[in-house]
PDB file of C-alpha atoms in Angstrom:
ATOM      1  CA  UNK A   1       0.000   0.000   0.000  1.00 57.00           C
ATOM      2  CA  UNK A   2       2.838   2.403   0.827  1.00 62.00           C
ATOM      3  CA  UNK A   3       4.389   1.635  -2.554  1.00 66.00           C
ATOM      4  CA  UNK A   4       1.108   2.437  -4.293  1.00 67.00           C
ATOM      5  CA  UNK A   5       0.767   5.749  -2.453  1.00 66.00           C
ATOM      6  CA  UNK A   6       4.219   6.805  -3.621  1.00 64.00           C
ATOM      7  CA  UNK A   7       3.314   6.519  -7.312  1.00 74.00           C
ATOM      8  CA  UNK A   8       2.143   9.465  -9.412  1.00 79.00           C
ATOM      9  CA  UNK A   9      -1.586   9.889 -10.039  1.00 81.00           C
ATOM     10  CA  UNK A  10      -1.525   8.730 -13.659  1.00 84.00           C
ATOM     11  CA  UNK A  11       0.235   5.484 -12.736  1.00 85.00           C
ATOM     12  CA  UNK A  12      -2.097   4.950  -9.772  1.00 86.00           C
ATOM     13  CA  UNK A  13      -5.098   5.383 -12.052  1.00 87.00           C
ATOM     14  CA  UNK A  14      -3.580   2.972 -14.572  1.00 90.00           C
ATOM     15  CA  UNK A  15      -2.954   0.318 -11.911  1.00 89.00           C
ATOM     16  CA  UNK A  16      -6.429   0.776 -10.432  1.00 89.00           C
ATOM     17  CA  UNK A  17      -8.089   0.250 -13.802  1.00 90.00           C
ATOM     18  CA  UNK A  18      -5.924  -2.771 -14.525  1.00 91.00           C
ATOM     19  CA  UNK A  19      -7.708  -4.160 -11.461  1.00 92.00           C
ATOM     20  CA  UNK A  20     -11.141  -3.193 -12.797  1.00 91.00           C
ATOM     21  CA  UNK A  21     -10.283  -4.769 -16.152  1.00 90.00           C
ATOM     22  CA  UNK A  22      -9.155  -7.905 -14.332  1.00 91.00           C
ATOM     23  CA  UNK A  23     -12.494  -8.169 -12.535  1.00 91.00           C
ATOM     24  CA  UNK A  24     -14.252  -7.843 -15.904  1.00 90.00           C
ATOM     25  CA  UNK A  25     -12.178 -10.808 -17.071  1.00 91.00           C
ATOM     26  CA  UNK A  26     -13.150 -12.784 -13.946  1.00 91.00           C
ATOM     27  CA  UNK A  27     -16.809 -12.169 -14.685  1.00 88.00           C
ATOM     28  CA  UNK A  28     -16.348 -13.249 -18.290  1.00 88.00           C
ATOM     29  CA  UNK A  29     -14.509 -16.379 -17.081  1.00 91.00           C
ATOM     30  CA  UNK A  30     -17.743 -17.737 -15.586  1.00 87.00           C
ATOM     31  CA  UNK A  31     -18.420 -19.009 -19.072  1.00 85.00           C
ATOM     32  CA  UNK A  32     -15.810 -21.713 -18.358  1.00 87.00           C
ATOM     33  CA  UNK A  33     -17.150 -22.811 -14.966  1.00 81.00           C
ATOM     34  CA  UNK A  34     -20.922 -22.571 -15.307  1.00 69.00           C
ATOM     35  CA  UNK A  35     -22.985 -24.566 -17.756  1.00 67.00           C
ATOM     36  CA  UNK A  36     -25.382 -21.657 -17.926  1.00 69.00           C
ATOM     37  CA  UNK A  37     -26.479 -18.680 -15.868  1.00 75.00           C
ATOM     38  CA  UNK A  38     -30.182 -17.908 -15.630  1.00 80.00           C
ATOM     39  CA  UNK A  39     -31.565 -14.664 -16.979  1.00 80.00           C
ATOM     40  CA  UNK A  40     -32.881 -13.946 -13.496  1.00 86.00           C
ATOM     41  CA  UNK A  41     -29.363 -14.059 -12.074  1.00 86.00           C
ATOM     42  CA  UNK A  42     -27.998 -11.879 -14.867  1.00 83.00           C
ATOM     43  CA  UNK A  43     -30.755  -9.321 -14.287  1.00 88.00           C
ATOM     44  CA  UNK A  44     -29.954  -9.113 -10.571  1.00 91.00           C
ATOM     45  CA  UNK A  45     -26.260  -8.747 -11.381  1.00 87.00           C
ATOM     46  CA  UNK A  46     -26.974  -5.972 -13.869  1.00 87.00           C
ATOM     47  CA  UNK A  47     -29.204  -4.243 -11.319  1.00 91.00           C
ATOM     48  CA  UNK A  48     -26.380  -4.447  -8.797  1.00 92.00           C
ATOM     49  CA  UNK A  49     -23.980  -2.896 -11.326  1.00 88.00           C
ATOM     50  CA  UNK A  50     -26.445  -0.073 -11.929  1.00 90.00           C
ATOM     51  CA  UNK A  51     -26.766   0.604  -8.208  1.00 92.00           C
ATOM     52  CA  UNK A  52     -23.001   0.813  -7.790  1.00 91.00           C
ATOM     53  CA  UNK A  53     -22.728   3.254 -10.697  1.00 89.00           C
ATOM     54  CA  UNK A  54     -25.500   5.496  -9.369  1.00 93.00           C
ATOM     55  CA  UNK A  55     -23.937   5.652  -5.906  1.00 92.00           C
ATOM     56  CA  UNK A  56     -20.451   6.245  -7.318  1.00 88.00           C
ATOM     57  CA  UNK A  57     -21.780   9.074  -9.469  1.00 90.00           C
ATOM     58  CA  UNK A  58     -22.920  10.967  -6.400  1.00 90.00           C
ATOM     59  CA  UNK A  59     -20.658   9.966  -3.520  1.00 87.00           C
ATOM     60  CA  UNK A  60     -17.385   9.841  -5.458  1.00 84.00           C
ATOM     61  CA  UNK A  61     -17.958  12.404  -8.216  1.00 87.00           C
ATOM     62  CA  UNK A  62     -20.802  14.910  -7.879  1.00 90.00           C
ATOM     63  CA  UNK A  63     -20.502  15.598  -4.143  1.00 87.00           C
ATOM     64  CA  UNK A  64     -16.748  16.361  -4.344  1.00 85.00           C
ATOM     65  CA  UNK A  65     -17.343  18.508  -7.442  1.00 87.00           C
ATOM     66  CA  UNK A  66     -19.888  20.637  -5.574  1.00 88.00           C
ATOM     67  CA  UNK A  67     -17.719  20.819  -2.459  1.00 85.00           C
ATOM     68  CA  UNK A  68     -14.636  22.036  -4.336  1.00 82.00           C
ATOM     69  CA  UNK A  69     -16.767  24.730  -5.996  1.00 84.00           C
ATOM     70  CA  UNK A  70     -17.782  26.189  -2.618  1.00 78.00           C
ATOM     71  CA  UNK A  71     -15.884  29.407  -3.365  1.00 78.00           C
ATOM     72  CA  UNK A  72     -18.678  30.251  -5.823  1.00 80.00           C
ATOM     73  CA  UNK A  73     -21.151  30.586  -2.942  1.00 84.00           C
ATOM     74  CA  UNK A  74     -24.749  30.152  -4.069  1.00 80.00           C
ATOM     75  CA  UNK A  75     -23.508  29.207  -7.531  1.00 87.00           C
ATOM     76  CA  UNK A  76     -21.422  26.255  -6.307  1.00 85.00           C
ATOM     77  CA  UNK A  77     -23.683  23.933  -8.242  1.00 89.00           C
ATOM     78  CA  UNK A  78     -22.771  25.449 -11.638  1.00 92.00           C
ATOM     79  CA  UNK A  79     -19.588  23.439 -12.444  1.00 91.00           C
ATOM     80  CA  UNK A  80     -21.265  20.204 -11.354  1.00 92.00           C
ATOM     81  CA  UNK A  81     -24.423  20.937 -13.359  1.00 95.00           C
ATOM     82  CA  UNK A  82     -22.531  21.942 -16.485  1.00 95.00           C
ATOM     83  CA  UNK A  83     -20.164  18.982 -16.321  1.00 94.00           C
ATOM     84  CA  UNK A  84     -23.001  16.543 -15.611  1.00 96.00           C
ATOM     85  CA  UNK A  85     -25.008  17.644 -18.648  1.00 96.00           C
ATOM     86  CA  UNK A  86     -21.937  17.651 -20.894  1.00 95.00           C
ATOM     87  CA  UNK A  87     -21.026  14.114 -19.783  1.00 92.00           C
ATOM     88  CA  UNK A  88     -24.472  12.780 -20.657  1.00 94.00           C
ATOM     89  CA  UNK A  89     -24.527  14.731 -23.947  1.00 94.00           C
ATOM     90  CA  UNK A  90     -21.125  13.315 -24.910  1.00 90.00           C
ATOM     91  CA  UNK A  91     -22.264   9.731 -24.322  1.00 89.00           C
ATOM     92  CA  UNK A  92     -25.450  10.412 -26.263  1.00 89.00           C
ATOM     93  CA  UNK A  93     -23.422  11.707 -29.208  1.00 90.00           C
ATOM     94  CA  UNK A  94     -21.094   8.705 -29.181  1.00 85.00           C
ATOM     95  CA  UNK A  95     -24.161   6.453 -28.791  1.00 84.00           C
ATOM     96  CA  UNK A  96     -25.616   7.914 -31.984  1.00 84.00           C
ATOM     97  CA  UNK A  97     -22.430   7.465 -34.010  1.00 84.00           C
ATOM     98  CA  UNK A  98     -20.633   4.315 -32.794  1.00 81.00           C
ATOM     99  CA  UNK A  99     -22.160   1.066 -34.124  1.00 80.00           C
ATOM    100  CA  UNK A 100     -23.306  -1.109 -31.207  1.00 74.00           C
ATOM    101  CA  UNK A 101     -26.009  -3.518 -30.096  1.00 72.00           C
ATOM    102  CA  UNK A 102     -27.641  -3.779 -26.692  1.00 71.00           C
ATOM    103  CA  UNK A 103     -27.764  -7.123 -24.901  1.00 66.00           C
ATOM    104  CA  UNK A 104     -30.545  -9.490 -26.060  1.00 66.00           C
ATOM    105  CA  UNK A 105     -31.597  -7.096 -28.831  1.00 68.00           C
ATOM    106  CA  UNK A 106     -32.019  -8.452 -32.385  1.00 68.00           C
ATOM    107  CA  UNK A 107     -29.396  -7.467 -34.938  1.00 69.00           C
ATOM    108  CA  UNK A 108     -31.978  -5.298 -36.706  1.00 72.00           C
ATOM    109  CA  UNK A 109     -31.984  -2.962 -33.670  1.00 71.00           C
ATOM    110  CA  UNK A 110     -28.273  -2.142 -33.854  1.00 76.00           C
ATOM    111  CA  UNK A 111     -27.648   1.544 -33.149  1.00 78.00           C
ATOM    112  CA  UNK A 112     -25.166   4.050 -34.535  1.00 79.00           C
ATOM    113  CA  UNK A 113     -23.875   4.288 -38.074  1.00 82.00           C
ATOM    114  CA  UNK A 114     -24.955   1.348 -40.231  1.00 81.00           C
ATOM    115  CA  UNK A 115     -22.242  -1.267 -40.567  1.00 77.00           C
ATOM    116  CA  UNK A 116     -21.631  -4.867 -41.575  1.00 72.00           C
ATOM    117  CA  UNK A 117     -20.031  -5.722 -38.232  1.00 69.00           C
ATOM    118  CA  UNK A 118     -20.967  -9.085 -36.723  1.00 73.00           C
ATOM    119  CA  UNK A 119     -23.366  -9.300 -33.785  1.00 70.00           C
ATOM    120  CA  UNK A 120     -20.592 -10.288 -31.353  1.00 70.00           C
ATOM    121  CA  UNK A 121     -18.532  -7.232 -32.311  1.00 73.00           C
ATOM    122  CA  UNK A 122     -21.518  -4.936 -31.882  1.00 76.00           C
ATOM    123  CA  UNK A 123     -22.238  -6.376 -28.411  1.00 72.00           C
ATOM    124  CA  UNK A 124     -18.663  -5.826 -27.247  1.00 73.00           C
ATOM    125  CA  UNK A 125     -18.692  -2.308 -28.712  1.00 78.00           C
ATOM    126  CA  UNK A 126     -21.762  -1.482 -26.619  1.00 75.00           C
ATOM    127  CA  UNK A 127     -20.184  -2.599 -23.345  1.00 73.00           C
ATOM    128  CA  UNK A 128     -16.867  -0.984 -24.258  1.00 76.00           C
ATOM    129  CA  UNK A 129     -18.669   2.305 -24.852  1.00 78.00           C
ATOM    130  CA  UNK A 130     -20.200   2.039 -21.388  1.00 74.00           C
ATOM    131  CA  UNK A 131     -16.818   1.368 -19.773  1.00 81.00           C
ATOM    132  CA  UNK A 132     -15.318   4.639 -20.987  1.00 84.00           C
ATOM    133  CA  UNK A 133     -16.957   6.800 -18.269  1.00 85.00           C
ATOM    134  CA  UNK A 134     -16.001   4.250 -15.607  1.00 85.00           C
ATOM    135  CA  UNK A 135     -12.317   4.438 -16.495  1.00 87.00           C
ATOM    136  CA  UNK A 136     -12.543   8.204 -16.818  1.00 86.00           C
ATOM    137  CA  UNK A 137     -14.119   8.478 -13.370  1.00 87.00           C
ATOM    138  CA  UNK A 138     -11.291   6.507 -11.740  1.00 89.00           C
ATOM    139  CA  UNK A 139      -8.655   8.582 -13.508  1.00 86.00           C
ATOM    140  CA  UNK A 140     -10.247  11.879 -12.530  1.00 85.00           C
ATOM    141  CA  UNK A 141     -10.577  10.711  -8.906  1.00 85.00           C
ATOM    142  CA  UNK A 142      -6.856   9.936  -8.624  1.00 86.00           C
ATOM    143  CA  UNK A 143      -6.035  13.172 -10.415  1.00 82.00           C
ATOM    144  CA  UNK A 144      -8.080  15.084  -7.856  1.00 80.00           C
ATOM    145  CA  UNK A 145      -6.049  13.544  -5.032  1.00 81.00           C
ATOM    146  CA  UNK A 146      -2.802  14.558  -6.695  1.00 78.00           C
ATOM    147  CA  UNK A 147      -4.142  18.092  -7.111  1.00 71.00           C
ATOM    148  CA  UNK A 148      -4.243  18.347  -3.300  1.00 68.00           C
ATOM    149  CA  UNK A 149      -7.924  19.162  -2.938  1.00 66.00           C
ATOM    150  CA  UNK A 150      -9.364  18.699   0.550  1.00 66.00           C
ATOM    151  CA  UNK A 151     -12.507  16.979  -0.735  1.00 65.00           C
ATOM    152  CA  UNK A 152     -10.489  14.350  -2.643  1.00 69.00           C
ATOM    153  CA  UNK A 153      -8.818  11.525  -0.719  1.00 76.00           C
ATOM    154  CA  UNK A 154      -6.796   8.515  -1.797  1.00 79.00           C
ATOM    155  CA  UNK A 155      -9.210   6.304   0.127  1.00 80.00           C
ATOM    156  CA  UNK A 156     -12.097   7.767  -1.827  1.00 81.00           C
ATOM    157  CA  UNK A 157     -10.349   7.140  -5.152  1.00 84.00           C
ATOM    158  CA  UNK A 158      -9.543   3.568  -4.117  1.00 85.00           C
ATOM    159  CA  UNK A 159     -13.136   2.951  -3.015  1.00 86.00           C
ATOM    160  CA  UNK A 160     -14.338   4.185  -6.400  1.00 86.00           C
ATOM    161  CA  UNK A 161     -11.970   1.787  -8.162  1.00 88.00           C
ATOM    162  CA  UNK A 162     -13.165  -1.063  -5.920  1.00 88.00           C
ATOM    163  CA  UNK A 163     -16.795  -0.231  -6.632  1.00 86.00           C
ATOM    164  CA  UNK A 164     -16.225  -0.025 -10.382  1.00 88.00           C
ATOM    165  CA  UNK A 165     -14.333  -3.302 -10.226  1.00 88.00           C
ATOM    166  CA  UNK A 166     -17.135  -5.041  -8.335  1.00 86.00           C
ATOM    167  CA  UNK A 167     -19.763  -3.938 -10.811  1.00 83.00           C
ATOM    168  CA  UNK A 168     -17.536  -4.935 -13.749  1.00 86.00           C
ATOM    169  CA  UNK A 169     -17.891  -8.577 -12.718  1.00 87.00           C
ATOM    170  CA  UNK A 170     -21.521  -8.869 -13.853  1.00 81.00           C
ATOM    171  CA  UNK A 171     -20.748  -6.799 -16.952  1.00 80.00           C
ATOM    172  CA  UNK A 172     -18.146  -9.324 -18.075  1.00 84.00           C
ATOM    173  CA  UNK A 173     -20.586 -12.154 -17.406  1.00 84.00           C
ATOM    174  CA  UNK A 174     -23.396 -10.328 -19.212  1.00 78.00           C
ATOM    175  CA  UNK A 175     -21.315 -10.329 -22.401  1.00 78.00           C
ATOM    176  CA  UNK A 176     -19.687 -13.779 -22.354  1.00 84.00           C
ATOM    177  CA  UNK A 177     -22.711 -15.855 -21.316  1.00 81.00           C
ATOM    178  CA  UNK A 178     -25.116 -14.614 -24.033  1.00 77.00           C
ATOM    179  CA  UNK A 179     -22.392 -15.108 -26.664  1.00 78.00           C
ATOM    180  CA  UNK A 180     -21.936 -18.686 -25.470  1.00 81.00           C
ATOM    181  CA  UNK A 181     -25.692 -19.229 -25.717  1.00 78.00           C
ATOM    182  CA  UNK A 182     -25.532 -18.129 -29.348  1.00 74.00           C
ATOM    183  CA  UNK A 183     -23.057 -20.908 -30.132  1.00 78.00           C
ATOM    184  CA  UNK A 184     -19.710 -19.153 -29.785  1.00 81.00           C
ATOM    185  CA  UNK A 185     -16.929 -21.214 -28.195  1.00 85.00           C
ATOM    186  CA  UNK A 186     -16.161 -20.718 -24.501  1.00 87.00           C
ATOM    187  CA  UNK A 187     -12.732 -19.269 -25.280  1.00 89.00           C
ATOM    188  CA  UNK A 188     -14.036 -16.734 -27.790  1.00 85.00           C
ATOM    189  CA  UNK A 189     -16.919 -15.815 -25.484  1.00 85.00           C
ATOM    190  CA  UNK A 190     -14.440 -15.139 -22.687  1.00 89.00           C
ATOM    191  CA  UNK A 191     -12.127 -13.105 -24.915  1.00 86.00           C
ATOM    192  CA  UNK A 192     -14.997 -10.929 -26.116  1.00 82.00           C
ATOM    193  CA  UNK A 193     -16.317 -10.522 -22.575  1.00 82.00           C
ATOM    194  CA  UNK A 194     -13.032  -9.380 -21.063  1.00 86.00           C
ATOM    195  CA  UNK A 195     -12.201  -7.162 -24.040  1.00 80.00           C
ATOM    196  CA  UNK A 196     -14.902  -4.708 -23.010  1.00 74.00           C
ATOM    197  CA  UNK A 197     -12.803  -3.712 -19.985  1.00 82.00           C
ATOM    198  CA  UNK A 198      -9.647  -2.941 -21.957  1.00 83.00           C
ATOM    199  CA  UNK A 199     -10.720   0.646 -22.552  1.00 85.00           C
ATOM    200  CA  UNK A 200     -10.790   1.525 -18.846  1.00 88.00           C
ATOM    201  CA  UNK A 201      -7.004   1.895 -18.302  1.00 90.00           C
ATOM    202  CA  UNK A 202      -6.770   4.141 -21.361  1.00 88.00           C
ATOM    203  CA  UNK A 203      -9.672   6.319 -20.214  1.00 88.00           C
ATOM    204  CA  UNK A 204      -8.230   6.482 -16.679  1.00 89.00           C
ATOM    205  CA  UNK A 205      -4.823   7.693 -17.867  1.00 88.00           C
ATOM    206  CA  UNK A 206      -6.528  10.303 -20.038  1.00 85.00           C
ATOM    207  CA  UNK A 207      -8.695  11.513 -17.160  1.00 82.00           C
ATOM    208  CA  UNK A 208      -5.880  11.711 -14.608  1.00 84.00           C
ATOM    209  CA  UNK A 209      -3.551  13.437 -17.045  1.00 83.00           C
ATOM    210  CA  UNK A 210      -6.149  15.999 -18.082  1.00 79.00           C
ATOM    211  CA  UNK A 211      -6.899  16.929 -14.471  1.00 76.00           C
ATOM    212  CA  UNK A 212      -3.234  17.375 -13.614  1.00 75.00           C
ATOM    213  CA  UNK A 213      -2.726  19.611 -16.637  1.00 74.00           C
ATOM    214  CA  UNK A 214      -5.820  21.727 -16.052  1.00 70.00           C
ATOM    215  CA  UNK A 215      -6.721  21.756 -12.354  1.00 74.00           C
ATOM    216  CA  UNK A 216      -9.511  24.382 -12.698  1.00 77.00           C
ATOM    217  CA  UNK A 217     -11.394  21.889 -14.851  1.00 80.00           C
ATOM    218  CA  UNK A 218     -11.490  19.305 -12.050  1.00 84.00           C
ATOM    219  CA  UNK A 219     -15.068  19.862 -10.786  1.00 87.00           C
ATOM    220  CA  UNK A 220     -16.290  19.853 -14.379  1.00 90.00           C
ATOM    221  CA  UNK A 221     -14.354  16.645 -15.080  1.00 87.00           C
ATOM    222  CA  UNK A 222     -15.761  14.882 -12.012  1.00 88.00           C
ATOM    223  CA  UNK A 223     -19.304  15.854 -12.946  1.00 92.00           C
ATOM    224  CA  UNK A 224     -18.671  14.948 -16.604  1.00 92.00           C
ATOM    225  CA  UNK A 225     -17.794  11.399 -15.567  1.00 89.00           C
ATOM    226  CA  UNK A 226     -20.892  11.265 -13.352  1.00 93.00           C
ATOM    227  CA  UNK A 227     -23.182  12.420 -16.160  1.00 94.00           C
ATOM    228  CA  UNK A 228     -21.717   9.859 -18.534  1.00 90.00           C
ATOM    229  CA  UNK A 229     -22.201   7.047 -15.997  1.00 90.00           C
ATOM    230  CA  UNK A 230     -25.795   8.015 -15.211  1.00 93.00           C
ATOM    231  CA  UNK A 231     -26.541   8.087 -18.941  1.00 92.00           C
ATOM    232  CA  UNK A 232     -25.258   4.513 -19.223  1.00 87.00           C
ATOM    233  CA  UNK A 233     -27.313   3.347 -16.240  1.00 89.00           C
ATOM    234  CA  UNK A 234     -30.581   4.920 -17.384  1.00 90.00           C
ATOM    235  CA  UNK A 235     -30.183   4.192 -21.088  1.00 86.00           C
ATOM    236  CA  UNK A 236     -28.915   0.637 -20.895  1.00 82.00           C
ATOM    237  CA  UNK A 237     -28.191  -1.099 -17.576  1.00 85.00           C
ATOM    238  CA  UNK A 238     -31.495  -0.690 -15.738  1.00 89.00           C
ATOM    239  CA  UNK A 239     -33.767  -1.148 -18.798  1.00 88.00           C
ATOM    240  CA  UNK A 240     -31.933  -4.350 -19.669  1.00 83.00           C
ATOM    241  CA  UNK A 241     -32.244  -5.668 -16.107  1.00 87.00           C
ATOM    242  CA  UNK A 242     -35.992  -4.977 -16.166  1.00 86.00           C
ATOM    243  CA  UNK A 243     -36.747  -6.437 -19.607  1.00 80.00           C
ATOM    244  CA  UNK A 244     -37.335 -10.105 -18.755  1.00 79.00           C
ATOM    245  CA  UNK A 245     -39.947 -10.015 -16.014  1.00 82.00           C
ATOM    246  CA  UNK A 246     -37.485  -9.956 -13.128  1.00 85.00           C
ATOM    247  CA  UNK A 247     -38.053  -6.306 -12.277  1.00 86.00           C
ATOM    248  CA  UNK A 248     -38.480  -6.677  -8.512  1.00 90.00           C
ATOM    249  CA  UNK A 249     -35.342  -8.771  -8.097  1.00 92.00           C
ATOM    250  CA  UNK A 250     -33.356  -6.482 -10.371  1.00 92.00           C
ATOM    251  CA  UNK A 251     -34.538  -3.467  -8.377  1.00 94.00           C
ATOM    252  CA  UNK A 252     -33.324  -5.061  -5.165  1.00 95.00           C
ATOM    253  CA  UNK A 253     -30.024  -5.607  -6.950  1.00 93.00           C
ATOM    254  CA  UNK A 254     -29.878  -1.856  -7.599  1.00 94.00           C
ATOM    255  CA  UNK A 255     -30.568  -1.121  -3.927  1.00 95.00           C
ATOM    256  CA  UNK A 256     -27.902  -3.566  -2.768  1.00 94.00           C
ATOM    257  CA  UNK A 257     -25.344  -2.236  -5.237  1.00 92.00           C
ATOM    258  CA  UNK A 258     -26.030   1.359  -4.200  1.00 94.00           C
ATOM    259  CA  UNK A 259     -25.616   0.414  -0.542  1.00 95.00           C
ATOM    260  CA  UNK A 260     -22.329  -1.425  -1.132  1.00 91.00           C
ATOM    261  CA  UNK A 261     -20.840   1.542  -3.005  1.00 89.00           C
ATOM    262  CA  UNK A 262     -22.073   3.995  -0.374  1.00 89.00           C
ATOM    263  CA  UNK A 263     -20.509   1.933   2.407  1.00 89.00           C
ATOM    264  CA  UNK A 264     -17.222   1.660   0.509  1.00 86.00           C
ATOM    265  CA  UNK A 265     -17.035   5.391  -0.114  1.00 82.00           C
ATOM    266  CA  UNK A 266     -17.871   6.407   3.439  1.00 81.00           C
ATOM    267  CA  UNK A 267     -15.667   3.757   5.043  1.00 81.00           C
ATOM    268  CA  UNK A 268     -12.615   4.393   2.859  1.00 76.00           C
ATOM    269  CA  UNK A 269     -13.122   7.998   1.811  1.00 63.00           C
TER     270      UNK A 269
END
């Protein structure tokens, strides 16, 4: 732990997101050990992931952004509000352009620019798109610590990385298992499932580096990551978890995930 604390923020963010990527791979690896995973279980797992993301968006991103803007007095909410809206708008723009396919959707409902990509590629693209704000959030959190802001702590950044890692487990499973059901080999299903987490270290390094280079942008960057994550939760994660008649169980998954992330942030941050 002492060794980790001595590293610069960009390297810390990179290491933290290597962990989150690794947990994605562990989730995808269930395709080797389980004959099948019920849709009910997947829905609860997705609900849990959504709950973690919602809690992380507030406790680890929006609240610090508002706190560090306290010098603005009654307008302290402005950086957080602007960044939040821009984060959601950015994800919406990418969502409109990048070819991707939501889980369990027919190929005819692929979104983004029309392409001849295979269904498996479109599925991985969708999850990869959703992992960008998660990696960015971790990077910005470690960058905030390095910037020496009172509202940003190393424990808080680590708790965010832990929370993102925990919720990446069901995301990896949610990609690999459906691909296996469609007839893809276990090895290919695993490789596609874990590949969705590869973008997180890159996004984390970008986020941490940007914050260190432009400290005044920090509250906007924190809120940007929060807006992007909430967009993902509302547009994809929760609707998917509620689409198969397991709404009550999936909702309890959201509540449990939110609680776990809240506990992590308060206990470590």
